[in-house]
Coordinates of C-alpha atoms and ligand atoms in Angstrom, one line a residue:
X1 CA 181.2 109.2 81.0
X2 CA 183.4 111.5 82.7
X3 CA 184.6 114.5 80.6
X4 CA 186.9 117.3 81.8
X5 CA 186.9 120.3 79.9
X6 CA 190.1 121.3 78.0
X7 CA 191.7 124.4 79.6
X8 CA 190.5 126.6 76.7
X9 CA 186.9 125.8 77.1
X10 CA 187.2 126.0 80.9
X11 CA 188.5 129.5 80.5
X12 CA 185.3 130.3 78.3
X13 CA 182.9 128.8 80.9
X14 CA 184.7 131.0 83.8
X15 CA 184.4 134.1 81.7
X16 CA 180.8 133.6 80.7
X17 CA 179.8 132.6 84.3
X18 CA 181.4 135.7 85.7
X19 CA 179.3 138.0 83.3
X20 CA 176.2 136.0 84.0
X21 CA 176.6 136.4 87.9
X22 CA 177.2 140.0 87.4
X23 CA 174.2 140.6 85.3
X24 CA 171.3 142.6 87.0
X25 CA 169.0 142.8 83.9
X26 CA 167.7 140.6 81.1
X27 CA 169.4 142.5 78.4
X28 CA 172.9 141.5 79.9
X29 CA 172.0 137.9 80.0
X30 CA 170.7 138.2 76.5
X31 CA 174.2 139.8 75.5
X32 CA 175.8 136.7 77.0
X33 CA 173.8 134.4 75.0
X34 CA 174.4 136.2 72.0
X35 CA 178.2 135.8 72.4
X36 CA 178.2 132.3 73.3
X37 CA 175.1 130.4 72.1
X38 CA 174.0 132.2 69.0
X39 CA 175.3 131.9 65.6
X40 CA 178.8 133.3 65.1
X41 CA 179.2 132.9 68.8
X42 CA 182.0 131.1 70.8
X43 CA 180.3 127.6 70.7
X44 CA 179.6 127.9 67.1
X45 CA 183.2 128.8 66.4
X46 CA 184.4 125.9 68.4
X47 CA 182.3 123.4 66.5
X48 CA 183.4 125.1 63.1
X49 CA 187.0 124.6 64.2
X50 CA 186.4 121.0 64.6
X51 CA 186.9 120.1 60.9
X52 CA 190.5 121.5 61.1
X53 CA 191.5 119.0 63.9
X54 CA 193.2 115.7 63.3
X55 CA 190.3 112.9 63.4
X56 CA 191.3 111.4 66.8
X57 CA 190.8 114.8 68.5
X58 CA 187.3 115.6 67.0
X59 CA 185.2 113.5 69.3
X60 CA 186.6 115.2 72.4
X61 CA 186.4 118.7 70.9
X62 CA 182.9 118.3 69.9
X63 CA 181.9 117.0 73.3
X64 CA 183.6 119.8 74.9
X65 CA 181.8 122.3 72.9
X66 CA 178.4 120.8 73.8
X67 CA 179.3 120.6 77.4
X68 CA 180.2 124.4 77.4
X69 CA 176.9 125.2 75.7
X70 CA 174.9 123.2 78.2
X71 CA 176.8 124.8 81.1
X72 CA 176.3 128.3 79.7
X73 CA 172.6 127.8 79.1
X74 CA 171.9 126.4 82.6
X75 CA 173.8 129.4 84.3
X76 CA 171.7 131.8 82.1
X77 CA 168.5 130.1 83.2
X78 CA 169.3 130.0 86.8
X79 CA 170.3 133.7 86.8
X80 CA 167.1 134.7 84.9
X81 CA 164.9 133.0 87.5
X82 CA 166.9 134.6 90.4
X83 CA 166.5 138.0 88.9
X84 CA 162.7 137.4 88.5
X85 CA 162.2 136.3 92.0
X86 CA 164.2 139.4 93.3
X87 CA 161.9 141.5 91.1
X88 CA 158.8 140.1 92.5
X89 CA 160.2 140.5 96.1
X90 CA 160.9 144.2 95.3
X91 CA 157.4 144.7 94.0
X92 CA 155.9 143.2 96.9
X93 CA 157.9 145.3 99.3
X94 CA 157.1 148.5 97.3
X95 CA 160.5 149.1 95.9
X96 CA 160.2 149.4 92.2
X97 CA 157.2 148.3 90.3
X98 CA 157.4 145.9 87.3
X99 CA 154.2 146.1 85.2
X100 CA 154.9 142.8 83.5
X101 CA 154.5 140.7 86.6
X102 CA 151.3 139.0 87.2
X103 CA 149.2 140.9 89.9
X104 CA 148.4 139.5 93.3
X105 CA 144.7 138.3 93.2
X106 CA 142.1 139.9 95.4
X107 CA 139.5 137.9 97.2
X108 CA 136.3 139.3 96.2
X109 CA 133.6 140.0 98.8
X110 CA 129.8 139.5 98.3
X111 CA 126.6 141.0 100.0
X112 CA 125.4 139.3 103.0
X113 CA 122.1 137.5 102.3
X114 CA 120.1 139.9 104.7
X115 CA 121.6 142.9 102.7
X116 CA 120.3 141.2 99.5
X117 CA 117.0 140.7 100.7
X118 CA 116.7 144.0 102.4
X119 CA 117.5 145.9 99.2
X120 CA 115.2 143.8 97.2
X121 CA 112.3 144.7 99.5
X122 CA 113.4 148.3 99.7
X123 CA 113.2 148.4 95.8
X124 CA 109.8 147.0 95.8
X125 CA 108.4 149.4 98.5
X126 CA 110.0 152.3 96.9
X127 CA 108.2 151.3 93.6
X128 CA 105.0 151.5 95.7
X129 CA 105.7 154.9 96.7
X130 CA 107.2 154.3 100.2
X131 CA 110.0 156.2 101.9
X132 CA 112.8 154.1 103.5
X133 CA 113.7 155.4 106.9
X134 CA 115.8 154.2 109.8
X135 CA 116.2 154.9 113.5
X136 CA 118.5 154.3 116.4
X137 CA 119.4 150.8 117.6
X138 CA 119.8 152.2 121.2
X139 CA 116.3 153.4 122.1
X140 CA 114.4 154.7 125.2
X141 CA 111.6 153.2 126.8
X142 CA 109.2 155.7 125.6
X143 CA 109.7 155.0 121.9
X144 CA 110.0 151.2 122.2
X145 CA 106.9 150.7 124.7
X146 CA 105.1 153.6 125.9
X147 CA 104.0 155.5 122.9
X148 CA 103.2 152.2 121.5
X149 CA 100.5 151.8 124.0
X150 CA 102.8 149.4 126.1
X151 CA 103.0 151.3 129.6
X152 CA 105.4 150.1 132.5
X153 CA 103.3 147.6 134.0
X154 CA 101.8 146.1 130.8
X155 CA 101.9 142.4 130.4
X156 CA 102.8 142.8 126.9
X157 CA 106.4 143.8 128.0
X158 CA 107.1 140.2 128.8
X159 CA 106.7 139.3 125.1
X160 CA 109.9 141.3 124.7
X161 CA 113.0 140.1 126.6
X162 CA 114.6 143.3 126.7
X163 CA 118.5 144.2 127.0
X164 CA 118.4 147.2 129.2
X165 CA 121.4 149.6 129.1
X166 CA 123.2 150.6 132.1
X167 CA 124.7 154.1 131.7
X168 CA 127.4 155.1 134.2
X169 CA 126.0 152.4 136.6
X170 CA 122.6 154.2 136.7
X171 CA 119.7 152.2 137.3
X172 CA 117.0 151.5 134.6
X173 CA 114.6 153.9 136.0
X174 CA 116.9 156.9 136.2
X175 CA 118.5 156.8 132.6
X176 CA 115.2 157.2 130.7
X177 CA 115.0 153.4 130.3
X178 CA 117.7 153.1 127.6
X179 CA 117.4 149.9 125.8
X180 CA 118.3 147.9 122.8
X181 CA 115.3 148.3 120.6
X182 CA 113.2 145.0 120.6
X183 CA 111.5 145.7 117.3
X184 CA 111.5 148.4 114.6
X185 CA 108.1 149.6 115.7
X186 CA 109.6 152.3 117.8
X187 CA 110.4 154.0 114.4
X188 CA 106.6 154.1 113.8
X189 CA 106.4 156.7 116.7
X190 CA 109.5 158.7 115.6
X191 CA 108.0 158.9 111.9
X192 CA 104.6 160.1 113.3
X193 CA 106.4 162.7 115.3
X194 CA 108.2 163.9 112.1
X195 CA 106.1 163.5 109.2
X196 CA 102.6 165.0 108.3
X197 CA 100.1 162.4 107.2
X198 CA 99.6 161.1 104.6
X199 CA 102.8 159.2 104.6
X200 CA 104.0 155.5 103.8
X201 CA 107.4 154.3 105.1
X202 CA 109.3 151.1 105.6
X203 CA 112.1 150.8 108.2
X204 CA 114.4 147.9 107.8
X205 CA 116.8 147.4 110.9
X206 CA 118.5 145.3 113.5
X207 CA 116.5 144.5 116.6
X208 CA 117.7 142.8 119.9
X209 CA 116.0 140.3 122.3
X210 CA 117.5 138.6 125.3
X211 CA 116.6 135.1 123.8
X212 CA 118.2 131.7 124.5
X213 CA 119.8 131.1 121.3
X214 CA 118.8 128.2 119.1
X215 CA 118.2 127.2 115.4
X216 CA 115.1 129.6 115.4
X217 CA 115.9 132.2 117.8
X218 CA 118.7 134.8 117.8
X219 CA 119.5 137.7 120.2
X220 CA 120.1 139.8 117.2
X221 CA 117.9 139.7 114.0
X222 CA 116.3 141.9 111.4
X223 CA 112.8 143.2 110.7
X224 CA 111.2 145.6 108.3
X225 CA 108.5 147.8 109.7
X226 CA 105.8 149.3 107.5
X227 CA 103.6 152.2 108.5
X228 CA 101.1 153.9 106.4
X229 CA 98.8 156.7 107.7
X230 CA 96.2 158.6 105.6
X231 CA 92.4 159.3 105.2
X232 CA 90.1 156.5 104.9
X233 CA 92.6 153.6 105.2
X234 CA 91.1 150.3 106.1
X235 CA 92.1 146.6 106.5
X236 CA 91.3 146.3 102.8
X237 CA 94.2 148.5 102.2
X238 CA 96.4 146.5 104.4
X239 CA 95.6 143.3 102.6
X240 CA 95.9 144.7 99.2
X241 CA 99.3 146.2 100.0
X242 CA 100.7 142.8 101.3
X243 CA 99.2 141.0 98.2
X244 CA 101.0 143.7 95.9
X245 CA 104.1 143.1 97.8
X246 CA 103.9 139.2 97.5
X247 CA 103.1 139.5 93.8
X248 CA 106.4 141.4 93.3
X249 CA 108.6 139.2 95.4
X250 CA 107.3 135.9 93.9
X251 CA 106.2 137.1 90.5
X252 CA 102.9 135.4 91.0
X253 CA 99.5 136.0 92.6
X254 CA 99.7 134.8 96.2
X255 CA 96.6 134.2 98.4
X256 CA 96.7 135.6 102.1
X257 CA 94.7 134.9 105.2
X258 CA 94.4 136.9 108.3
X259 CA 94.3 135.3 112.0
X260 CA 93.7 137.4 114.9
X261 CA 96.9 138.4 116.8
X262 CA 97.4 140.7 119.7
X263 CA 99.9 143.6 119.8
X264 CA 99.0 146.7 121.9
X265 CA 99.7 149.1 119.3
X266 CA 97.3 147.7 116.7
X267 CA 93.6 147.4 116.9
X268 CA 92.4 144.9 115.2
X269 CA 95.7 143.0 115.2
X270 CA 96.6 140.1 112.8
X271 CA 98.9 137.5 111.9
X272 CA 99.0 137.5 108.1
X273 CA 99.9 134.1 106.4
X274 CA 100.6 133.6 102.8
X275 CA 99.7 130.5 100.6
X276 CA 103.2 128.8 100.6
X277 CA 105.1 129.8 97.5
X278 CA 107.1 126.8 97.4
X279 CA 104.5 124.0 97.3
X280 CA 104.5 122.4 93.8
X281 CA 100.8 122.5 93.8
X282 CA 99.5 125.6 95.9
X283 CA 98.3 124.6 99.1
X284 CA 99.5 121.1 98.8
X285 CA 102.1 121.2 101.6
X286 CA 105.9 120.9 101.3
X287 CA 109.0 120.9 103.5
X288 CA 109.1 124.8 103.8
X289 CA 105.5 125.2 105.0
X290 CA 105.8 122.1 107.3
X291 CA 102.9 120.5 105.0
X292 CA 100.3 123.0 106.1
X293 CA 100.4 124.9 102.7
X294 CA 100.6 128.3 104.5
X295 CA 103.8 130.4 105.9
X296 CA 103.4 133.1 108.6
X297 CA 104.4 136.3 106.8
X298 CA 104.0 139.0 109.4
X299 CA 102.1 140.4 112.1
X300 CA 100.1 143.4 111.2
X301 CA 97.0 145.5 112.0
X302 CA 95.3 149.0 112.1
X303 CA 97.2 151.5 114.1
X304 CA 95.6 151.8 117.5
X305 CA 93.9 155.4 117.9
X306 CA 95.7 155.9 121.2
X307 CA 99.1 155.4 119.4
X308 CA 98.1 158.0 116.8
X309 CA 96.8 160.4 119.4
X310 CA 100.1 160.0 121.6
X311 CA 102.0 161.3 118.6
X312 CA 99.5 164.1 117.9
X313 CA 97.7 162.8 114.7
X314 CA 94.1 163.6 114.5
X315 CA 92.2 160.4 114.8
X316 CA 89.0 161.9 113.4
X317 CA 90.7 162.5 110.1
X318 CA 93.4 159.8 109.8
X319 CA 93.6 156.1 110.2
X320 CA 96.6 153.8 109.4
X321 CA 97.9 150.4 109.3
X322 CA 101.2 148.8 110.2
X323 CA 103.1 145.5 109.5
X324 CA 106.3 143.9 110.8
X325 CA 108.1 141.9 108.3
X326 CA 110.5 139.3 109.8
X327 CA 113.4 140.0 107.6
X328 CA 115.5 137.3 109.1
X329 CA 112.7 134.7 108.5
X330 CA 112.2 136.0 104.9
X331 CA 115.9 135.4 104.2
X332 CA 115.6 131.9 105.7
X333 CA 112.7 131.2 103.5
X334 CA 114.2 132.7 100.4
X335 CA 117.7 130.7 100.5
X336 CA 116.4 127.7 102.5
X337 CA 118.6 128.4 105.5
X338 CA 117.3 126.2 108.3
X339 CA 119.3 127.6 111.2
X340 CA 119.0 131.4 112.1
X341 CA 122.5 131.3 113.8
X342 CA 124.1 131.2 110.4
X343 CA 122.9 134.7 109.7
X344 CA 124.8 136.7 112.3
X345 CA 127.5 133.9 112.9
X346 CA 130.1 135.6 110.6
X347 CA 131.4 132.2 109.1
X348 CA 132.7 133.2 105.8
X349 CA 132.3 129.6 104.6
X350 CA 128.6 130.3 105.0
X351 CA 128.8 133.8 103.6
X352 CA 130.8 133.2 100.5
X353 CA 127.9 131.1 99.0
X354 CA 125.9 134.3 98.3
Ligands
LIG401 N1 106.6 145.0 116.3 C1 106.0 143.6 116.5 C2 106.9 142.7 117.1 O1 108.1 142.5 116.8 C3 105.3 143.2 115.2 C4 104.3 144.1 114.6 C5 104.7 145.2 113.8 C6 103.1 143.9 114.9 C7 103.8 146.0 113.3 C8 102.0 144.7 114.4 C9 102.3 145.7 113.4 O2 106.6 141.8 117.8

């Protein structure tokens, strides 16, 4: 039904709209609402006056009043939304601040799985009386190899595919053999030079090797070196330490075994395996241990006397043991990550799971 407003009502609507359009605050809109819509307002007055009209005019008059009411309410609602949108824009661009507006949500970050495991192991070793140290990632040949009993022509250098640094175009031999450390063992040497025995330290850190990258090899990964030097230390202390450490990590007794392993800076050197903590029945075999019942935990051994001597430690008095925990490997075991490339890949879809 087409209804045109009577001139009087039309005028009311124009007046109301002019005030609404000019309003810049909620209170002004509220005042218009009071004058037109509330009890005692314009619309109510029009409706009340209907009873004084001749019956044939009442219907149109009632309809007209209701149309006016609807039009004023709509104009009020539209302007209110407009003002709110303007306030949000102003707050976003820093002009003015409305504390009643909902805040912009902030994306929460989380710790990298390597950081998590590193901190957990640091806590465990701290509770066992270890100091936590670090060292430079760009090392010199002397610390990464030579003082670890790996001289220039030693075949063990082939085990480490080294990234050599070029300094101002200088050749490898004339820049002190600057390199990206291939293991955290170089901090063993730095520690022995700095501290007087007895001491026990762990050194978490990033290491680098020129590997062909695949699911189990990365050019950048993490290790945690352990070094203990004191009087009368034996392989028994090494085994005891690793068992204590495993008990803390897995909250249960875990059997270990030693296999011979060769590293020039330890003698004897071992590969230490742990009973797979993930098998339903210990030793039964599972996916994690590839059905062998054992997981390789870390290379380790008694510090070679030549290494102690090169760092000025009296081998008549002191012995020591060292271990090299593969942090990246432990993280993968812990969270059942089957591809090492996820760790340093920087994909936030992967990282946001932790
Ligand atoms: N640094 C050795 C490596 O990365 C591991 C190791 C550490 C071996 C400590 C023995 C003792 O290959």
